JSON list of C-alpha atoms and ligand atoms in Angstrom, two decimals:
[
{"chain": "A", "resi": 1016, "resn": "MET", "atom": "CA", "xyz": [5.06, 2.00, 2.02]},
{"chain": "A", "resi": 1017, "resn": "THR", "atom": "CA", "xyz": [4.97, 2.01, -1.65]},
{"chain": "A", "resi": 1018, "resn": "ASP", "atom": "CA", "xyz": [6.12, -1.47, -2.57]},
{"chain": "A", "resi": 1019, "resn": "ASP", "atom": "CA", "xyz": [4.89, -0.05, -6.56]},
{"chain": "A", "resi": 1020, "resn": "VAL", "atom": "CA", "xyz": [7.17, 2.64, -7.88]},
{"chain": "A", "resi": 1021, "resn": "LYS", "atom": "CA", "xyz": [4.81, 5.36, -10.09]},
{"chain": "A", "resi": 1022, "resn": "PRO", "atom": "CA", "xyz": [6.85, 5.82, -13.36]},
{"chain": "A", "resi": 1023, "resn": "MET", "atom": "CA", "xyz": [8.03, 10.19, -12.66]},
{"chain": "A", "resi": 1024, "resn": "GLU", "atom": "CA", "xyz": [8.87, 12.35, -15.55]},
{"chain": "A", "resi": 1025, "resn": "CYS", "atom": "CA", "xyz": [11.45, 12.61, -18.21]},
{"chain": "A", "resi": 1026, "resn": "PRO", "atom": "CA", "xyz": [14.13, 14.55, -16.15]},
{"chain": "A", "resi": 1027, "resn": "TYR", "atom": "CA", "xyz": [15.38, 15.43, -19.75]},
{"chain": "A", "resi": 1028, "resn": "CYS", "atom": "CA", "xyz": [11.72, 16.89, -21.31]},
{"chain": "A", "resi": 1029, "resn": "LYS", "atom": "CA", "xyz": [9.23, 16.43, -18.07]},
{"chain": "A", "resi": 1030, "resn": "ALA", "atom": "CA", "xyz": [7.10, 14.28, -20.26]},
{"chain": "A", "resi": 1031, "resn": "ARG", "atom": "CA", "xyz": [5.36, 11.45, -18.65]},
{"chain": "A", "resi": 1032, "resn": "ASN", "atom": "CA", "xyz": [4.91, 9.31, -21.86]},
{"chain": "A", "resi": 1033, "resn": "ILE", "atom": "CA", "xyz": [7.77, 7.11, -20.25]},
{"chain": "A", "resi": 1034, "resn": "TYR", "atom": "CA", "xyz": [7.54, 3.68, -19.38]},
{"chain": "A", "resi": 1035, "resn": "ARG", "atom": "CA", "xyz": [9.62, 0.27, -17.99]},
{"chain": "A", "resi": 1036, "resn": "ASN", "atom": "CA", "xyz": [13.09, -0.49, -19.86]},
{"chain": "A", "resi": 1037, "resn": "GLY", "atom": "CA", "xyz": [14.04, -3.11, -17.53]},
{"chain": "A", "resi": 1038, "resn": "HIS", "atom": "CA", "xyz": [16.69, -2.81, -14.62]},
{"chain": "A", "resi": 1039, "resn": "ASN", "atom": "CA", "xyz": [19.87, -3.32, -13.25]},
{"chain": "A", "resi": 1040, "resn": "LYS", "atom": "CA", "xyz": [21.36, -4.27, -10.29]},
{"chain": "A", "resi": 1041, "resn": "HIS", "atom": "CA", "xyz": [23.00, -1.54, -8.61]},
{"chain": "A", "resi": 1042, "resn": "LYS", "atom": "CA", "xyz": [25.99, -3.07, -6.29]},
{"chain": "A", "resi": 1043, "resn": "SER", "atom": "CA", "xyz": [24.89, -2.48, -3.33]},
{"chain": "A", "resi": 1044, "resn": "GLY", "atom": "CA", "xyz": [21.72, -4.62, -3.90]},
{"chain": "A", "resi": 1045, "resn": "ALA", "atom": "CA", "xyz": [19.32, -2.12, -4.69]},
{"chain": "A", "resi": 1046, "resn": "LYS", "atom": "CA", "xyz": [17.37, -1.71, -7.18]},
{"chain": "A", "resi": 1047, "resn": "ILE", "atom": "CA", "xyz": [17.53, 0.45, -10.76]},
{"chain": "A", "resi": 1048, "resn": "GLN", "atom": "CA", "xyz": [15.23, 1.10, -12.20]},
{"chain": "A", "resi": 1049, "resn": "ARG", "atom": "CA", "xyz": [15.49, 1.60, -16.48]},
{"chain": "A", "resi": 1050, "resn": "TRP", "atom": "CA", "xyz": [13.49, 3.53, -17.75]},
{"chain": "A", "resi": 1051, "resn": "PHE", "atom": "CA", "xyz": [12.47, 4.98, -22.15]},
{"chain": "A", "resi": 1052, "resn": "CYS", "atom": "CA", "xyz": [11.21, 8.49, -23.05]},
{"chain": "A", "resi": 1053, "resn": "ASN", "atom": "CA", "xyz": [9.33, 7.98, -25.50]},
{"chain": "A", "resi": 1054, "resn": "GLU", "atom": "CA", "xyz": [8.87, 12.05, -26.23]},
{"chain": "A", "resi": 1055, "resn": "CYS", "atom": "CA", "xyz": [13.18, 12.58, -27.19]},
{"chain": "A", "resi": 1056, "resn": "ASP", "atom": "CA", "xyz": [14.02, 8.66, -26.47]},
{"chain": "A", "resi": 1057, "resn": "ARG", "atom": "CA", "xyz": [16.54, 8.79, -24.23]},
{"chain": "A", "resi": 1058, "resn": "THR", "atom": "CA", "xyz": [16.41, 6.72, -21.60]},
{"chain": "A", "resi": 1059, "resn": "PHE", "atom": "CA", "xyz": [17.13, 7.40, -17.65]},
{"chain": "A", "resi": 1060, "resn": "GLN", "atom": "CA", "xyz": [17.37, 5.29, -14.20]},
{"chain": "A", "resi": 1061, "resn": "MET", "atom": "CA", "xyz": [16.16, 5.89, -11.40]},
{"chain": "A", "resi": 1062, "resn": "PHE", "atom": "CA", "xyz": [17.18, 4.27, -7.67]},
{"chain": "A", "resi": 1063, "resn": "TYR", "atom": "CA", "xyz": [13.78, 2.26, -6.18]},
{"chain": "A", "resi": 1064, "resn": "VAL", "atom": "CA", "xyz": [13.52, 4.79, -3.58]},
{"chain": "A", "resi": 1065, "resn": "LYS", "atom": "CA", "xyz": [11.42, 4.46, 0.26]},
{"chain": "A", "resi": 1066, "resn": "CYS", "atom": "CA", "xyz": [9.83, 7.56, 0.32]},
{"chain": "A", "resi": 1067, "resn": "ASP", "atom": "CA", "xyz": [9.08, 8.74, -3.63]},
{"chain": "A", "resi": 1068, "resn": "ARG", "atom": "CA", "xyz": [8.57, 12.78, -2.57]},
{"chain": "A", "resi": 1069, "resn": "LEU", "atom": "CA", "xyz": [9.75, 15.09, -5.29]},
{"chain": "B", "resi": 2076, "resn": "ZN", "atom": "ZN1", "xyz": [12.16, 12.70, -22.48]}
]
């Protein structure tokens, strides 16, 4: 039901000061959203999941 993935927290510093940094395509065809944390200057990837429960 969620076609728009909300940005989550940075897995490193738990900051929400993150923004999208493009995306990759997985071999399986799934999209991988790339994020960039403006707090710790780290990049991390996050799969598009069907349900974003955390
Ligand atoms: Zn961070």
